[in-house]
PDB file of C-alpha atoms in Angstrom:
ATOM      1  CA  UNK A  25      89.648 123.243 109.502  1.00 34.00           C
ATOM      2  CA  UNK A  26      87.537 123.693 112.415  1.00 35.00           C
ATOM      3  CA  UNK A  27      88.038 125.844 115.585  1.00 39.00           C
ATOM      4  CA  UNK A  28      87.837 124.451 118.775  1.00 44.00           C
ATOM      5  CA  UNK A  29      85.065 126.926 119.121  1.00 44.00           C
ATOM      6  CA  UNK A  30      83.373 127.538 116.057  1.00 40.00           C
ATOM      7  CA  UNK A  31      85.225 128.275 113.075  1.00 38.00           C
ATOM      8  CA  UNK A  32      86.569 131.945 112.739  1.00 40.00           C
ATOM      9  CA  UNK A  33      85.344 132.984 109.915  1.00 37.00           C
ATOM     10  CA  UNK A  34      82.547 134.590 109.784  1.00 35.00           C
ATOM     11  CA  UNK A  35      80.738 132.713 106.850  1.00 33.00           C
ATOM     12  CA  UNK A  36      78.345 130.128 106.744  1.00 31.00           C
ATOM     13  CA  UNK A  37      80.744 127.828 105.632  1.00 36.00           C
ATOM     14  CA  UNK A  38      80.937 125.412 102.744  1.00 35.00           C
ATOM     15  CA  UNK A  39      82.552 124.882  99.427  1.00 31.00           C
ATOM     16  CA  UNK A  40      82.428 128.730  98.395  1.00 39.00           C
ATOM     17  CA  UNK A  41      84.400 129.235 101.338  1.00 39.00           C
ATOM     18  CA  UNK A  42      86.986 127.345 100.225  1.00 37.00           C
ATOM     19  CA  UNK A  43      87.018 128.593  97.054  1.00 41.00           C
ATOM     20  CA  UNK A  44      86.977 132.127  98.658  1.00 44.00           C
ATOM     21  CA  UNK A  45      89.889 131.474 100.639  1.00 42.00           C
ATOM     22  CA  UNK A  46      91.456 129.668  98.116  1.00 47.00           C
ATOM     23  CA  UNK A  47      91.229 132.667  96.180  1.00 47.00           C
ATOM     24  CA  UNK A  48      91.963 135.244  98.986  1.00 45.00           C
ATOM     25  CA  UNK A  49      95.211 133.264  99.678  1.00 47.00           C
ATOM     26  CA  UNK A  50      96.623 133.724  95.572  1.00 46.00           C
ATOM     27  CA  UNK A  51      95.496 136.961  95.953  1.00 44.00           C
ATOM     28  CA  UNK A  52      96.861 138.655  99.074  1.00 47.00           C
ATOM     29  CA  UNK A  53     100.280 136.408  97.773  1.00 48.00           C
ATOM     30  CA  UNK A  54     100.359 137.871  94.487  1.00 54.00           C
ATOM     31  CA  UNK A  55      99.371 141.868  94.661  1.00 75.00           C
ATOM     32  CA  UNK A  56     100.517 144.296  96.414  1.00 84.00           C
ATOM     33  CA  UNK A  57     104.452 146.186  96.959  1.00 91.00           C
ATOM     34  CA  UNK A  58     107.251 143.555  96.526  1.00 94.00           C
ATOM     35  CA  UNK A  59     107.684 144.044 100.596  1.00 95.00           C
ATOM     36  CA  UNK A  60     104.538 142.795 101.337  1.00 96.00           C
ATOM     37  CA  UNK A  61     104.470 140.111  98.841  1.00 95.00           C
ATOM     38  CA  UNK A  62     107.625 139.199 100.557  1.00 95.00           C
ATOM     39  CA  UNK A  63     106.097 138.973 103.937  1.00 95.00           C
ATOM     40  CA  UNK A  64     103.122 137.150 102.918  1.00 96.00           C
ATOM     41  CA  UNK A  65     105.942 134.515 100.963  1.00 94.00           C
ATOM     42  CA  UNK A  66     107.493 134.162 104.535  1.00 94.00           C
ATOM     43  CA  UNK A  67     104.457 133.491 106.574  1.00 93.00           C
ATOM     44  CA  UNK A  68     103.481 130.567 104.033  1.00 92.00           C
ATOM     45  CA  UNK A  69     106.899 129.161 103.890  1.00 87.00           C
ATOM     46  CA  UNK A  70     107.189 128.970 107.472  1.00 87.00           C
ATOM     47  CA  UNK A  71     107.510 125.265 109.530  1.00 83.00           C
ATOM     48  CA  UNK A  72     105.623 124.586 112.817  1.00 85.00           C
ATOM     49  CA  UNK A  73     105.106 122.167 115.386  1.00 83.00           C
ATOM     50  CA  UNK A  74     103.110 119.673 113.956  1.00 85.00           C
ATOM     51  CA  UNK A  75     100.493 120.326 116.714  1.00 87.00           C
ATOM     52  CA  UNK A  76      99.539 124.059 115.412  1.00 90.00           C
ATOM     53  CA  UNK A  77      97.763 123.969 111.971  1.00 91.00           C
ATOM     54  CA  UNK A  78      97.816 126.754 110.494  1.00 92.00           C
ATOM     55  CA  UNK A  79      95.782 127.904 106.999  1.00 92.00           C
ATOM     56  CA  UNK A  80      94.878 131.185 105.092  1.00 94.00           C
ATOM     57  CA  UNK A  81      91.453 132.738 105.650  1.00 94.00           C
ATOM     58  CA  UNK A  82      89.893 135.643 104.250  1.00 94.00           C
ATOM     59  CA  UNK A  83      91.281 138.976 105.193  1.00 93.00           C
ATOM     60  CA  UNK A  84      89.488 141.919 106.316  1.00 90.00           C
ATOM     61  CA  UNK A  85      89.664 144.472 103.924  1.00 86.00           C
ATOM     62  CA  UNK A  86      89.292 147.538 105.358  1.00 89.00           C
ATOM     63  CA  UNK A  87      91.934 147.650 108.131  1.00 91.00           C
ATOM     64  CA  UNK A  88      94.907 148.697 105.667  1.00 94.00           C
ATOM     65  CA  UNK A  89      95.411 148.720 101.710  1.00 95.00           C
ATOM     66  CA  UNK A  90      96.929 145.481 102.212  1.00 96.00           C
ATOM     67  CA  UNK A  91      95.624 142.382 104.227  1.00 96.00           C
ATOM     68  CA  UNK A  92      96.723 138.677 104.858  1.00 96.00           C
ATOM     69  CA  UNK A  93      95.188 136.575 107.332  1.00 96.00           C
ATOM     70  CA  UNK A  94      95.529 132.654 108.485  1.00 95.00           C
ATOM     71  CA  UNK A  95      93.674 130.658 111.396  1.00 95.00           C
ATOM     72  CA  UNK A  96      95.392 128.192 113.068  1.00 94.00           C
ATOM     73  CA  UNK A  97      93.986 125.072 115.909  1.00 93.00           C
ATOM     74  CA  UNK A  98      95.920 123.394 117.986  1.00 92.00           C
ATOM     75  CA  UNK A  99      95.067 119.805 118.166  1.00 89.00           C
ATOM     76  CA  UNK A 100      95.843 116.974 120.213  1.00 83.00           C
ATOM     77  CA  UNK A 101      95.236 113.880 118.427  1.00 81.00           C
ATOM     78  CA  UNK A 102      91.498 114.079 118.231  1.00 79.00           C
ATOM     79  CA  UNK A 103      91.176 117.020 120.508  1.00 84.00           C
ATOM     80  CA  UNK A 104      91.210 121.105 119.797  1.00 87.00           C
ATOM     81  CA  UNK A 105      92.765 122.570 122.675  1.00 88.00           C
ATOM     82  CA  UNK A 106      92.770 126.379 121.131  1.00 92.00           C
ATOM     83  CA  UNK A 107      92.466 128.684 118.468  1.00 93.00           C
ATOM     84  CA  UNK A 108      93.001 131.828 116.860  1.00 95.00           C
ATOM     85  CA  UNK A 109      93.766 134.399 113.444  1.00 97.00           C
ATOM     86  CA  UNK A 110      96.738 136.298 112.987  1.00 97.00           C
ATOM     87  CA  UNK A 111      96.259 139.187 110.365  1.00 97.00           C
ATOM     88  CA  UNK A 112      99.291 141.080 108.356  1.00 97.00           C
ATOM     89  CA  UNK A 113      98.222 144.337 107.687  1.00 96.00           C
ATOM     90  CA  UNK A 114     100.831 146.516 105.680  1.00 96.00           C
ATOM     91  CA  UNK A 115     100.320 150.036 104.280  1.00 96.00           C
ATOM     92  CA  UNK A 116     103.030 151.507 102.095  1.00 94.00           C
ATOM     93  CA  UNK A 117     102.023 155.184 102.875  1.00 92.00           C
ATOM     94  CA  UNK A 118     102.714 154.209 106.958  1.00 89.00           C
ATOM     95  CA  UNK A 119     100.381 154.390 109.563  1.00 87.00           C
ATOM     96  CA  UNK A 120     100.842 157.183 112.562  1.00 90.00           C
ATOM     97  CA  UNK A 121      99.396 154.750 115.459  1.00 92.00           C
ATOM     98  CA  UNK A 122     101.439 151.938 114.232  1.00 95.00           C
ATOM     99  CA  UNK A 123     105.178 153.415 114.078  1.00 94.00           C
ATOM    100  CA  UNK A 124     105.673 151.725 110.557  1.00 94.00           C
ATOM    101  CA  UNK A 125     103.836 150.198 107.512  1.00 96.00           C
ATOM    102  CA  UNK A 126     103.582 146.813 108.777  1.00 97.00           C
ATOM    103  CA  UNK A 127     100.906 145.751 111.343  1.00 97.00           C
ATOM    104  CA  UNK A 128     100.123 142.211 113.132  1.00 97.00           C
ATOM    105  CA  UNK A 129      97.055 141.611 114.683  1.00 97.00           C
ATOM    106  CA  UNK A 130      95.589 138.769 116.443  1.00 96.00           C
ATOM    107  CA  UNK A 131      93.015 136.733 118.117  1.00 95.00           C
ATOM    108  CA  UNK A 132      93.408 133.685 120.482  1.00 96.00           C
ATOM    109  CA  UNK A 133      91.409 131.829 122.667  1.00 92.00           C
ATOM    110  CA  UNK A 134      91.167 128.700 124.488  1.00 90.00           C
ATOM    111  CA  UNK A 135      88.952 126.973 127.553  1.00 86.00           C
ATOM    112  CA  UNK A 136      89.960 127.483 131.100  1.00 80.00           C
ATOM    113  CA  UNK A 137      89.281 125.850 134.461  1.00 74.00           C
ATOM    114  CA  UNK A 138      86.560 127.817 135.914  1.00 68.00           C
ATOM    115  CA  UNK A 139      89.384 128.196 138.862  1.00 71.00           C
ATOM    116  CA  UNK A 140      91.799 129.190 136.552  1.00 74.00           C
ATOM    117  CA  UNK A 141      89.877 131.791 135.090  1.00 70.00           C
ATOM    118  CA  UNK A 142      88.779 133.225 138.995  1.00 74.00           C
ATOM    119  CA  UNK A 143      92.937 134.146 139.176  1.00 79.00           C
ATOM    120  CA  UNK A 144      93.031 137.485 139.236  1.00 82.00           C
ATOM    121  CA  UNK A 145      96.699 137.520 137.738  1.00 86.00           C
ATOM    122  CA  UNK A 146      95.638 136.195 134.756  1.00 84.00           C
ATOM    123  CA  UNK A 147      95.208 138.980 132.695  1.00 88.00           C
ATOM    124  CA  UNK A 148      98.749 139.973 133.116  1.00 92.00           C
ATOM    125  CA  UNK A 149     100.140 136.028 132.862  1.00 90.00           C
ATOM    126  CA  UNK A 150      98.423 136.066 129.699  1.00 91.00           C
ATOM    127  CA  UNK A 151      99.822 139.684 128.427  1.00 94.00           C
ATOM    128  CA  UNK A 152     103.661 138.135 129.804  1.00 93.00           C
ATOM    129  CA  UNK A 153     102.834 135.084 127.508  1.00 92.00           C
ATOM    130  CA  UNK A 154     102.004 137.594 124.143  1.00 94.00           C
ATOM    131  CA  UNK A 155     105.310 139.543 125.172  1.00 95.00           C
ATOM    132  CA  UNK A 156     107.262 136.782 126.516  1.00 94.00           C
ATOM    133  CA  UNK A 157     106.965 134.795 123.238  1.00 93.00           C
ATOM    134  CA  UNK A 158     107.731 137.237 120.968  1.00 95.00           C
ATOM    135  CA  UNK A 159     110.969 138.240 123.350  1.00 94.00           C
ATOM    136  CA  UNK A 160     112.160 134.155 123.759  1.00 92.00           C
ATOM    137  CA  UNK A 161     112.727 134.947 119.570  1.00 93.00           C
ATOM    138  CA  UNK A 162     114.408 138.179 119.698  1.00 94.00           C
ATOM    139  CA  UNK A 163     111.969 139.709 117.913  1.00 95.00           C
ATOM    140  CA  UNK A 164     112.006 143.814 117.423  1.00 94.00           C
ATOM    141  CA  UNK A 165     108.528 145.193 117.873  1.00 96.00           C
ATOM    142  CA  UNK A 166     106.661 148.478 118.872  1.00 95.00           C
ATOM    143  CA  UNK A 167     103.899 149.853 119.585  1.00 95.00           C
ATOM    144  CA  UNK A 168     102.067 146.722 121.746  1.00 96.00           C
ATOM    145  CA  UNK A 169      98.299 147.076 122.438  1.00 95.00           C
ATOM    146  CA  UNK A 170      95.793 144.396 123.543  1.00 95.00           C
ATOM    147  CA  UNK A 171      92.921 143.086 125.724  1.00 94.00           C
ATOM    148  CA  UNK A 172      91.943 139.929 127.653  1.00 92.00           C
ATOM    149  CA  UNK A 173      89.010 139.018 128.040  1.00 90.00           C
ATOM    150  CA  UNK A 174      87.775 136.111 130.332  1.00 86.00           C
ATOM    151  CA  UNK A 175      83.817 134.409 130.210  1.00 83.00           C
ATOM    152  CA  UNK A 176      82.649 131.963 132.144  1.00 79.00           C
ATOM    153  CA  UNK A 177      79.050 129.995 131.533  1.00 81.00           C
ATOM    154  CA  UNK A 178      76.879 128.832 134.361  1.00 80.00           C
ATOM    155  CA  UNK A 179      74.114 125.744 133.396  1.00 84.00           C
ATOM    156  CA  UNK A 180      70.907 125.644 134.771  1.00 91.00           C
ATOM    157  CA  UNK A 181      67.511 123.462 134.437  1.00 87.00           C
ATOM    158  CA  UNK A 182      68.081 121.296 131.820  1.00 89.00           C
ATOM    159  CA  UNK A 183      71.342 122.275 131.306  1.00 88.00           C
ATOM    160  CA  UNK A 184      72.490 121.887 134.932  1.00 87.00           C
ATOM    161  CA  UNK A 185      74.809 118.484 134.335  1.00 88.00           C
ATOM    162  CA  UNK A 186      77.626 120.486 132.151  1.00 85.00           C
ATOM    163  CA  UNK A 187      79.714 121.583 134.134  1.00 81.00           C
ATOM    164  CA  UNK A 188      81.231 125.484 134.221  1.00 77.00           C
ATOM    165  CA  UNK A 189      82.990 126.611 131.208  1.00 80.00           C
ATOM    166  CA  UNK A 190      85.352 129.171 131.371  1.00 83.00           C
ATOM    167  CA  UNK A 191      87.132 130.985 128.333  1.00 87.00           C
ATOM    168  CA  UNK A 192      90.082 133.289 127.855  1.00 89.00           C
ATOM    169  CA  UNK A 193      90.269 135.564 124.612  1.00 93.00           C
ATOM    170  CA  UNK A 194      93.658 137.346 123.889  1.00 95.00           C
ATOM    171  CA  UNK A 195      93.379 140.320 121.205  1.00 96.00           C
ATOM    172  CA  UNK A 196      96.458 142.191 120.714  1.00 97.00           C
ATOM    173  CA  UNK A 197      98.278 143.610 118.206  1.00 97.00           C
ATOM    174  CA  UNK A 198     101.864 145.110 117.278  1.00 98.00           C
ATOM    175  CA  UNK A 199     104.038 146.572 114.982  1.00 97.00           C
ATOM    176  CA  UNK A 200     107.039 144.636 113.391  1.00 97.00           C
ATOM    177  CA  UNK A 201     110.306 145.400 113.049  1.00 95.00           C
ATOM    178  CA  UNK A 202     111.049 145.944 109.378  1.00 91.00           C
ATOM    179  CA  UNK A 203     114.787 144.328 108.294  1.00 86.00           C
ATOM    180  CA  UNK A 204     116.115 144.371 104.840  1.00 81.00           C
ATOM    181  CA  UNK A 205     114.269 146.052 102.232  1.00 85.00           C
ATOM    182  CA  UNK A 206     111.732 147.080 104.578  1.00 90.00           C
ATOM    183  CA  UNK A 207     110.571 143.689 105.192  1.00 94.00           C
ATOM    184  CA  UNK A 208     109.884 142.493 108.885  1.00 96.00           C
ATOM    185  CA  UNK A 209     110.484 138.759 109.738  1.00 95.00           C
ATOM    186  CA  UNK A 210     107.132 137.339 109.613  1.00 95.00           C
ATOM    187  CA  UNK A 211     107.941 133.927 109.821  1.00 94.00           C
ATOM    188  CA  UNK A 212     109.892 134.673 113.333  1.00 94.00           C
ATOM    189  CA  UNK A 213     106.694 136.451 114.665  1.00 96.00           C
ATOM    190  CA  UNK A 214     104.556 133.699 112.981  1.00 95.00           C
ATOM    191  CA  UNK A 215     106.338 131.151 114.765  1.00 93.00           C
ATOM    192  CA  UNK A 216     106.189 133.400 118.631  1.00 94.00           C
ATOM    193  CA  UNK A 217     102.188 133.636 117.748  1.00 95.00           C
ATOM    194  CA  UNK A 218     102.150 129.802 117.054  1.00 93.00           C
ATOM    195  CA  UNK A 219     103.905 129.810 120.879  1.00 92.00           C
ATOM    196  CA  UNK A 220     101.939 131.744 122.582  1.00 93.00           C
ATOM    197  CA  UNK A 221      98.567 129.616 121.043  1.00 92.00           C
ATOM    198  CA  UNK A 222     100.381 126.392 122.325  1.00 90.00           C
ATOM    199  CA  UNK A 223     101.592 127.582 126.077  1.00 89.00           C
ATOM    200  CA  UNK A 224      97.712 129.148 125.920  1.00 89.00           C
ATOM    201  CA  UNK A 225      96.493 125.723 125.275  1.00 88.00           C
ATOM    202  CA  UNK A 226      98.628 124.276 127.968  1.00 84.00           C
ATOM    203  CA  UNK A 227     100.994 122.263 125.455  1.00 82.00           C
ATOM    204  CA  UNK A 228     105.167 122.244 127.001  1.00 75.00           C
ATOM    205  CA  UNK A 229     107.696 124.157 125.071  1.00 71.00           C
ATOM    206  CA  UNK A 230     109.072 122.754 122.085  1.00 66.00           C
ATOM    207  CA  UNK A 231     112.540 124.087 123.066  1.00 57.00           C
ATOM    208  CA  UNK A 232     114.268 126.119 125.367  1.00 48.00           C
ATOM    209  CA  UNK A 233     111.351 128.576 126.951  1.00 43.00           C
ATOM    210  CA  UNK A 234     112.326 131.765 128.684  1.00 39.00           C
ATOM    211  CA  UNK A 235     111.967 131.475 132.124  1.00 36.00           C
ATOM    212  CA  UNK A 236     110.061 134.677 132.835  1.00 37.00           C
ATOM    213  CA  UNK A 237     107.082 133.354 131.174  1.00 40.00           C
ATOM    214  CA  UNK A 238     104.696 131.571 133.163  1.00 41.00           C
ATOM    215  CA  UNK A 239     103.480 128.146 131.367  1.00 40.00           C
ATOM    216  CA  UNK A 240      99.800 126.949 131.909  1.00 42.00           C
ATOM    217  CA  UNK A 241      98.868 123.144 133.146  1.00 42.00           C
ATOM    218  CA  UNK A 242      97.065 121.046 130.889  1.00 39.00           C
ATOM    219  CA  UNK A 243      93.463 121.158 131.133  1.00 41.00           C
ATOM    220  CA  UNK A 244      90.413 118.990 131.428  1.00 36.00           C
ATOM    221  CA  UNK A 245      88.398 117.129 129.092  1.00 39.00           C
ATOM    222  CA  UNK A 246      89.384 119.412 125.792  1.00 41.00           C
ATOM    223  CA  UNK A 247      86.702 119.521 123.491  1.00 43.00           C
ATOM    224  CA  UNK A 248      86.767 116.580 120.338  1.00 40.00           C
ATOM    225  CA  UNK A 249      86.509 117.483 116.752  1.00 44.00           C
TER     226      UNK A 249
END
């Protein structure tokens, strides 16, 4: 799968990559506590709107004992509107910053209008949208930290016919709620994260939305794959 800007894996790409994730993915799936093999079972299980795909990618390994990770595009017929990663981290021993043993962490980012991007709300419209989707599920969460980041690119001399790009970058993370047996509902927050990349990439609800979040229009000329 490629992201609508540059895959985000950091590799060079190619067959070993897929083997590597191939691999990471039976891994992270197969080691580990039973509640984390539990959570990872959930995230893979889970349905989404048919516009958000979603695979596994290779984890980082040195954030917590335990690490699962997918990347996700969402596409509009031949067009990639957004992207991101959303990483489980889990450490049986608990973590003092986190408020529990469980740990989600994310990237998303999509293109702007260079006039959209100049709104200087925007960095808390796109907080309300983190929040506001994981709050339209009910989900129990602590511990909230993030940035956004907006770029914009300028062309010049040969380059002067493209016109203004803008980007916005969301990194955030939180801590889960943990349920039964210790195990948080991963495929609840999967599903908020998989909202928050479609409202970022200007796609409607696919059901009731909460009203408190603000939704962004559509944008122009998305790039193709």
């Amino acid at each position: 799968m490629a992201a609508a800007h540059g895959r985000m894996s950091d590799s060079a790409g190619g067959m070993d990559d897929v083997k590597d994730t191939e691999e990471a993915d039976r891994h992270s799936s197969t080691s580990g506590p039973p509640e984390f093999r539990a959570a990872v079972d959930a995230l893979r299980g889970t349905r989404l709107r048919p516009q958000v795909e979603v695979e596994p990618t290779r984890a980082p390994q040195r954030l917590a004992p335990y690490a699962y990770a997918l990347e996700a595009v969402v596409v509009d017929g031949e067009q990639e509107l957004a992207d991101g990663r959303l990483v489980l981290l889990h450490d049986p021993a608990g973590h003092e910053a986190w408020q529990g043993t469980f740990r989600l962490v994310t990237l998303v980012r999509a293109e702007l209008e260079p006039e959209m991007a100049a709104d200087p709300l925007l960095p808390e419209v796109c907080w309300s949208w983190l929040t506001g989707a994981l709050q339209a599920r009910g989900l129990g969460y602590g511990e909230p930290s993030g940035t956004i980041t907006r770029a914009s690119s300028h062309y010049f001399g040969g380059l002067a016919e493209r016109p203004a790009a803008s980007q916005i970058e969301i990194r955030a993370s939180w801590t889960p709620r943990e349920g039964l047996g210790g195990v948080p509902d991963t495929a609840s927050h999967l599903a908020s994260w998989c909202d928050l990349l479609a409202q970022v990439a200007g796609l409607p609800p696919a059901g009731p939305g909460d009203a408190s979040v603000v939704t962004l229009p559509q944008r122009r000329g998305p790039q193709s794959r």
